[in-house]
């Protein structure tokens, strides 16, 4: 245990107690809140009788009694202190800040040291809910504490401490770069990789980690040398440029590349940021295909509406013929409305991704009841018999989207099977692909499909029988797959001509 007199002397020597807030500390507590998803983060200095906050995010208090301080315990251990539930810890369950505002329920703190090594304070995060901080979060907190410690040891002057060969402190690099979703490559003046973050290793397929990229000339990973891109004005500093790249196994993929020049340890360097845009390119390609196909699909009903309405305007027909023409116009207009609505649904799903899902717990019984209620308009919902296993766990899902998915399956079964044939909707709990899943099966005795038709069933605008009188846009199964993919599920289709079709949706069970 460090002598208290030595520790307090080291604290006073920093000349930070009772000084105004500073951005160099405040940005650390703000970042801690974001990275660990907590409402409160503090940089606390532990004085003789009080705990004083040099920086505080999410808390109005400037100081507290040391007797009520969590950080007093934090500085007693070089590894810090983590509490999952304060009410279960006899040291803190009666603490006024546990029993009252800010209702501290979980805590994690890392000690901060003065230049002589004395632990004078802590960077801590607080939540009002019970939680377990995982290793990734604690690693981020330790990285931020390293930054805070460097700023602390700079004292009131705020002058950064230089390391060997004039290198700047590495704390910011570890905390910020390591937690970026984009890949970051540090390049020397010759274009060789001297450092990389975890995201870069993942992007380029370096299973052994970022170390597998060190020493490689960056041009061996890119289709175009950044130096050449800069020379031709295609890669201005700070502006992204789309180009191609190669993973370590040689597989090509598209990236968005940007760079900036900097000095690192007194040497000219380049920081390159790499973003894998494969998913974006695939979405753009799907959107182009959908648009091209949609223009063709829309043209046919629009031409019918225009042509037959023009006939009605220019010629006189007997009442029976007039009614027949109006019915054609109505049918084609309904087809147009359905097609436009489904195109909008597909566009919203593809553009919104998982972020647009409204996730909530729902029982399968409630989901099926809502779906069947919505099918009453087709007039054949009575054909659907339901067989749900008992004791099924709840799903955590977007209820409206899943209802739309089930509706699309059942609508197809109703439309593509004879009116007097049964349709079965069954569900049970299964284990597949190493996880528990709820399997929802819809079986019909309809026309069925050939293997070739099954292979295209999820393609946009594909219909097994384009000349059929059965209404439809060919987008229902496409939308179904998009919805199930967003929920982390999968779909299996089994069908035989003249026998019928079985569509099984597998949805993961949380926990």
Short mmCIF file of C-alpha atoms in Angstrom, two decimals, residues 240-509:
data_model
loop_
_atom_site.label_atom_id
_atom_site.label_comp_id
_atom_site.label_asym_id
_atom_site.label_seq_id
_atom_site.Cartn_x
_atom_site.Cartn_y
_atom_site.Cartn_z
CA UNK A 240 -12.52 9.51 -50.02
CA UNK A 241 -11.83 7.70 -53.27
CA UNK A 242 -13.48 4.46 -54.42
CA UNK A 243 -11.08 1.84 -55.73
CA UNK A 244 -10.44 -1.88 -55.57
CA UNK A 245 -8.49 -3.99 -53.08
CA UNK A 246 -7.40 -7.60 -52.56
CA UNK A 247 -7.69 -9.68 -49.45
CA UNK A 248 -4.69 -11.75 -48.34
CA UNK A 249 -6.17 -14.76 -50.13
CA UNK A 250 -6.30 -12.74 -53.37
CA UNK A 251 -10.07 -12.18 -53.43
CA UNK A 252 -10.92 -8.76 -54.91
CA UNK A 253 -13.38 -6.38 -53.26
CA UNK A 254 -14.27 -2.66 -53.51
CA UNK A 255 -13.14 -0.12 -50.91
CA UNK A 256 -13.44 3.54 -50.06
CA UNK A 257 -9.94 4.90 -49.40
CA UNK A 258 -8.83 8.16 -47.82
CA UNK A 259 -5.52 9.34 -46.38
CA UNK A 260 -3.80 12.13 -44.53
CA UNK A 261 -0.14 13.03 -44.11
CA UNK A 262 1.31 13.46 -40.62
CA UNK A 263 4.45 13.42 -38.53
CA UNK A 264 4.90 10.42 -36.24
CA UNK A 265 7.95 10.19 -34.01
CA UNK A 266 9.42 13.05 -36.04
CA UNK A 267 9.09 11.18 -39.35
CA UNK A 268 6.74 11.85 -42.27
CA UNK A 269 4.01 9.20 -42.38
CA UNK A 270 0.61 8.56 -43.97
CA UNK A 271 -2.57 7.34 -42.29
CA UNK A 272 -4.84 5.51 -44.73
CA UNK A 273 -8.47 4.76 -43.84
CA UNK A 274 -10.08 1.81 -45.60
CA UNK A 275 -13.79 1.00 -45.70
CA UNK A 276 -15.16 -2.19 -47.28
CA UNK A 277 -18.05 -1.11 -49.53
CA UNK A 278 -18.96 -4.56 -50.85
CA UNK A 279 -22.39 -4.44 -49.21
CA UNK A 280 -23.04 -0.94 -50.53
CA UNK A 281 -22.03 -1.91 -54.06
CA UNK A 282 -24.25 -5.01 -53.90
CA UNK A 283 -27.18 -2.88 -52.75
CA UNK A 284 -26.55 -0.38 -55.55
CA UNK A 285 -26.43 -3.19 -58.09
CA UNK A 286 -29.67 -4.69 -56.76
CA UNK A 287 -31.30 -1.27 -56.85
CA UNK A 288 -30.24 -0.74 -60.48
CA UNK A 289 -31.58 -4.16 -61.42
CA UNK A 290 -34.82 -3.57 -59.55
CA UNK A 291 -35.29 -0.18 -61.23
CA UNK A 292 -34.66 -1.58 -64.69
CA UNK A 293 -37.07 -4.48 -64.13
CA UNK A 294 -39.67 -2.27 -62.45
CA UNK A 295 -39.84 0.06 -65.44
CA UNK A 296 -40.66 -2.95 -67.62
CA UNK A 297 -43.18 -4.38 -65.14
CA UNK A 298 -44.92 -1.01 -64.73
CA UNK A 299 -45.12 -0.37 -68.45
CA UNK A 300 -47.53 -3.25 -69.20
CA UNK A 301 -50.38 -2.33 -66.79
CA UNK A 302 -49.90 1.38 -67.50
CA UNK A 303 -50.25 0.73 -71.23
CA UNK A 304 -53.41 -1.29 -70.60
CA UNK A 305 -54.95 1.44 -68.45
CA UNK A 306 -54.07 4.11 -70.98
CA UNK A 307 -55.21 2.09 -73.98
CA UNK A 308 -58.55 0.92 -72.64
CA UNK A 309 -59.40 4.28 -71.07
CA UNK A 310 -58.66 5.92 -74.44
CA UNK A 311 -61.04 3.47 -76.12
CA UNK A 312 -63.78 4.43 -73.66
CA UNK A 313 -63.20 8.11 -74.36
CA UNK A 314 -63.16 7.84 -78.16
CA UNK A 315 -65.83 5.22 -78.88
CA UNK A 316 -69.32 4.33 -77.71
CA UNK A 317 -69.79 0.79 -76.47
CA UNK A 318 -72.77 -1.15 -75.27
CA UNK A 319 -73.10 -1.36 -71.45
CA UNK A 320 -71.72 -4.91 -71.25
CA UNK A 321 -68.57 -4.00 -73.21
CA UNK A 322 -68.11 -0.79 -71.21
CA UNK A 323 -68.25 -2.76 -67.97
CA UNK A 324 -65.75 -5.29 -69.29
CA UNK A 325 -63.31 -2.50 -70.25
CA UNK A 326 -63.74 -0.78 -66.87
CA UNK A 327 -63.06 -4.10 -65.13
CA UNK A 328 -59.83 -4.47 -67.11
CA UNK A 329 -58.79 -0.93 -66.17
CA UNK A 330 -59.63 -1.62 -62.52
CA UNK A 331 -57.67 -4.89 -62.52
CA UNK A 332 -54.60 -3.31 -64.14
CA UNK A 333 -54.79 -0.30 -61.82
CA UNK A 334 -54.94 -2.62 -58.81
CA UNK A 335 -51.88 -4.41 -60.19
CA UNK A 336 -50.10 -1.07 -60.52
CA UNK A 337 -50.95 -0.08 -56.95
CA UNK A 338 -49.76 -3.44 -55.60
CA UNK A 339 -46.53 -3.24 -57.59
CA UNK A 340 -45.76 0.32 -56.48
CA UNK A 341 -46.52 -0.51 -52.83
CA UNK A 342 -44.26 -3.56 -52.89
CA UNK A 343 -41.49 -1.61 -54.63
CA UNK A 344 -41.70 0.99 -51.87
CA UNK A 345 -41.66 -1.75 -49.21
CA UNK A 346 -38.57 -3.33 -50.76
CA UNK A 347 -36.80 0.02 -51.08
CA UNK A 348 -37.51 0.90 -47.44
CA UNK A 349 -36.29 -2.48 -46.19
CA UNK A 350 -33.08 -2.38 -48.25
CA UNK A 351 -32.32 1.25 -47.39
CA UNK A 352 -33.16 1.03 -43.69
CA UNK A 353 -31.39 -2.21 -42.81
CA UNK A 354 -31.48 -3.48 -39.23
CA UNK A 355 -31.55 0.08 -37.87
CA UNK A 356 -35.14 0.58 -39.06
CA UNK A 357 -36.48 -2.51 -37.28
CA UNK A 358 -38.80 -1.84 -34.33
CA UNK A 359 -37.74 -4.73 -32.11
CA UNK A 360 -40.10 -5.95 -29.40
CA UNK A 361 -40.96 -9.29 -27.74
CA UNK A 362 -43.89 -11.15 -29.30
CA UNK A 363 -45.42 -14.58 -28.86
CA UNK A 364 -45.86 -16.72 -31.96
CA UNK A 365 -49.53 -17.18 -31.08
CA UNK A 366 -50.08 -13.41 -31.24
CA UNK A 367 -48.11 -13.10 -34.46
CA UNK A 368 -50.11 -15.87 -36.17
CA UNK A 369 -53.42 -14.42 -34.95
CA UNK A 370 -52.56 -11.00 -36.39
CA UNK A 371 -51.49 -12.57 -39.69
CA UNK A 372 -54.65 -14.63 -40.13
CA UNK A 373 -56.79 -11.64 -39.24
CA UNK A 374 -55.11 -9.65 -42.00
CA UNK A 375 -55.80 -12.43 -44.52
CA UNK A 376 -59.57 -12.30 -44.11
CA UNK A 377 -59.80 -10.04 -47.17
CA UNK A 378 -58.72 -12.93 -49.39
CA UNK A 379 -61.77 -14.88 -48.28
CA UNK A 380 -59.91 -18.17 -47.81
CA UNK A 381 -58.13 -17.72 -44.50
CA UNK A 382 -60.42 -20.45 -43.13
CA UNK A 383 -58.37 -22.98 -45.12
CA UNK A 384 -55.34 -22.37 -42.90
CA UNK A 385 -55.06 -24.79 -39.97
CA UNK A 386 -52.61 -23.85 -37.21
CA UNK A 387 -50.41 -26.33 -35.30
CA UNK A 388 -48.21 -24.56 -32.74
CA UNK A 389 -46.08 -26.51 -30.28
CA UNK A 390 -46.66 -25.72 -26.61
CA UNK A 391 -44.20 -23.67 -24.57
CA UNK A 392 -42.59 -21.85 -27.48
CA UNK A 393 -40.32 -19.00 -26.30
CA UNK A 394 -41.06 -15.46 -27.34
CA UNK A 395 -39.50 -13.98 -30.43
CA UNK A 396 -37.64 -10.69 -30.30
CA UNK A 397 -38.54 -9.14 -33.61
CA UNK A 398 -40.22 -6.39 -35.59
CA UNK A 399 -43.81 -7.61 -35.29
CA UNK A 400 -45.12 -5.70 -38.30
CA UNK A 401 -42.32 -6.92 -40.57
CA UNK A 402 -42.70 -10.56 -39.48
CA UNK A 403 -46.45 -10.33 -40.00
CA UNK A 404 -45.76 -9.07 -43.52
CA UNK A 405 -43.36 -11.99 -44.11
CA UNK A 406 -45.89 -14.61 -42.97
CA UNK A 407 -48.64 -12.91 -44.95
CA UNK A 408 -46.55 -13.17 -48.13
CA UNK A 409 -46.03 -16.92 -47.62
CA UNK A 410 -49.67 -17.66 -46.83
CA UNK A 411 -50.92 -15.44 -49.68
CA UNK A 412 -48.83 -17.46 -52.14
CA UNK A 413 -50.18 -20.72 -50.75
CA UNK A 414 -53.75 -19.47 -51.05
CA UNK A 415 -53.27 -18.09 -54.57
CA UNK A 416 -51.32 -21.05 -55.96
CA UNK A 417 -53.48 -23.90 -54.68
CA UNK A 418 -57.00 -25.05 -55.40
CA UNK A 419 -59.73 -23.47 -53.20
CA UNK A 420 -60.72 -26.79 -51.59
CA UNK A 421 -57.18 -27.87 -50.55
CA UNK A 422 -55.85 -27.39 -47.00
CA UNK A 423 -52.96 -25.18 -45.91
CA UNK A 424 -51.08 -25.95 -42.69
CA UNK A 425 -49.13 -23.45 -40.60
CA UNK A 426 -47.03 -25.30 -38.01
CA UNK A 427 -44.30 -24.15 -35.64
CA UNK A 428 -41.92 -25.79 -33.20
CA UNK A 429 -38.60 -25.36 -31.44
CA UNK A 430 -35.59 -26.91 -33.16
CA UNK A 431 -31.79 -26.80 -32.95
CA UNK A 432 -30.01 -25.92 -36.17
CA UNK A 433 -26.67 -24.43 -37.15
CA UNK A 434 -25.57 -24.58 -33.51
CA UNK A 435 -28.43 -22.48 -32.10
CA UNK A 436 -32.03 -22.78 -30.94
CA UNK A 437 -34.52 -21.75 -33.58
CA UNK A 438 -38.26 -21.46 -33.95
CA UNK A 439 -39.21 -23.21 -37.19
CA UNK A 440 -42.39 -21.87 -38.85
CA UNK A 441 -43.65 -24.10 -41.69
CA UNK A 442 -46.35 -23.36 -44.23
CA UNK A 443 -47.45 -26.39 -46.32
CA UNK A 444 -49.87 -26.40 -49.21
CA UNK A 445 -51.05 -28.86 -51.89
CA UNK A 446 -50.71 -26.36 -54.70
CA UNK A 447 -49.17 -26.43 -58.14
CA UNK A 448 -45.62 -26.87 -56.84
CA UNK A 449 -42.37 -25.86 -58.53
CA UNK A 450 -39.55 -27.48 -60.47
CA UNK A 451 -35.98 -27.31 -59.05
CA UNK A 452 -35.16 -24.60 -61.61
CA UNK A 453 -38.12 -22.53 -60.48
CA UNK A 454 -37.19 -23.00 -56.82
CA UNK A 455 -33.69 -21.63 -57.51
CA UNK A 456 -35.22 -18.32 -58.65
CA UNK A 457 -38.03 -18.03 -56.14
CA UNK A 458 -36.40 -15.14 -54.23
CA UNK A 459 -35.42 -13.16 -57.34
CA UNK A 460 -37.21 -9.84 -57.66
CA UNK A 461 -40.16 -9.90 -60.12
CA UNK A 462 -39.76 -13.64 -60.75
CA UNK A 463 -42.99 -15.59 -61.22
CA UNK A 464 -42.98 -19.30 -61.95
CA UNK A 465 -45.91 -18.92 -64.36
CA UNK A 466 -45.87 -15.48 -65.93
CA UNK A 467 -48.91 -16.23 -68.06
CA UNK A 468 -50.97 -17.30 -65.06
CA UNK A 469 -54.18 -15.45 -64.22
CA UNK A 470 -53.06 -15.48 -60.59
CA UNK A 471 -52.41 -11.85 -59.56
CA UNK A 472 -49.03 -10.88 -58.16
CA UNK A 473 -45.94 -8.76 -58.72
CA UNK A 474 -43.19 -11.33 -58.14
CA UNK A 475 -41.85 -9.32 -55.18
CA UNK A 476 -43.52 -11.12 -52.27
CA UNK A 477 -40.81 -13.75 -51.77
CA UNK A 478 -38.05 -11.16 -52.32
CA UNK A 479 -39.49 -9.02 -49.52
CA UNK A 480 -39.90 -12.13 -47.36
CA UNK A 481 -36.20 -12.99 -47.68
CA UNK A 482 -35.08 -9.43 -46.94
CA UNK A 483 -37.17 -9.40 -43.74
CA UNK A 484 -35.95 -12.78 -42.53
CA UNK A 485 -32.32 -11.90 -43.34
CA UNK A 486 -32.64 -8.72 -41.24
CA UNK A 487 -33.81 -10.88 -38.31
CA UNK A 488 -30.83 -13.22 -38.65
CA UNK A 489 -33.03 -16.07 -39.83
CA UNK A 490 -33.06 -18.36 -42.85
CA UNK A 491 -35.59 -19.85 -45.26
CA UNK A 492 -35.85 -23.34 -46.76
CA UNK A 493 -38.20 -24.02 -49.69
CA UNK A 494 -39.17 -27.57 -50.68
CA UNK A 495 -41.53 -28.13 -53.59
CA UNK A 496 -42.62 -30.68 -56.17
CA UNK A 497 -44.82 -30.15 -59.22
CA UNK A 498 -48.35 -31.42 -58.61
CA UNK A 499 -47.59 -32.16 -54.94
CA UNK A 500 -47.26 -28.75 -53.30
CA UNK A 501 -44.81 -26.47 -51.55
CA UNK A 502 -43.44 -26.21 -48.02
CA UNK A 503 -41.76 -22.96 -46.92
CA UNK A 504 -39.90 -23.08 -43.58
CA UNK A 505 -38.71 -19.95 -41.84
CA UNK A 506 -36.12 -20.43 -39.09
CA UNK A 507 -35.83 -17.59 -36.58
CA UNK A 508 -33.18 -17.51 -33.82
CA UNK A 509 -34.28 -17.61 -30.20
#
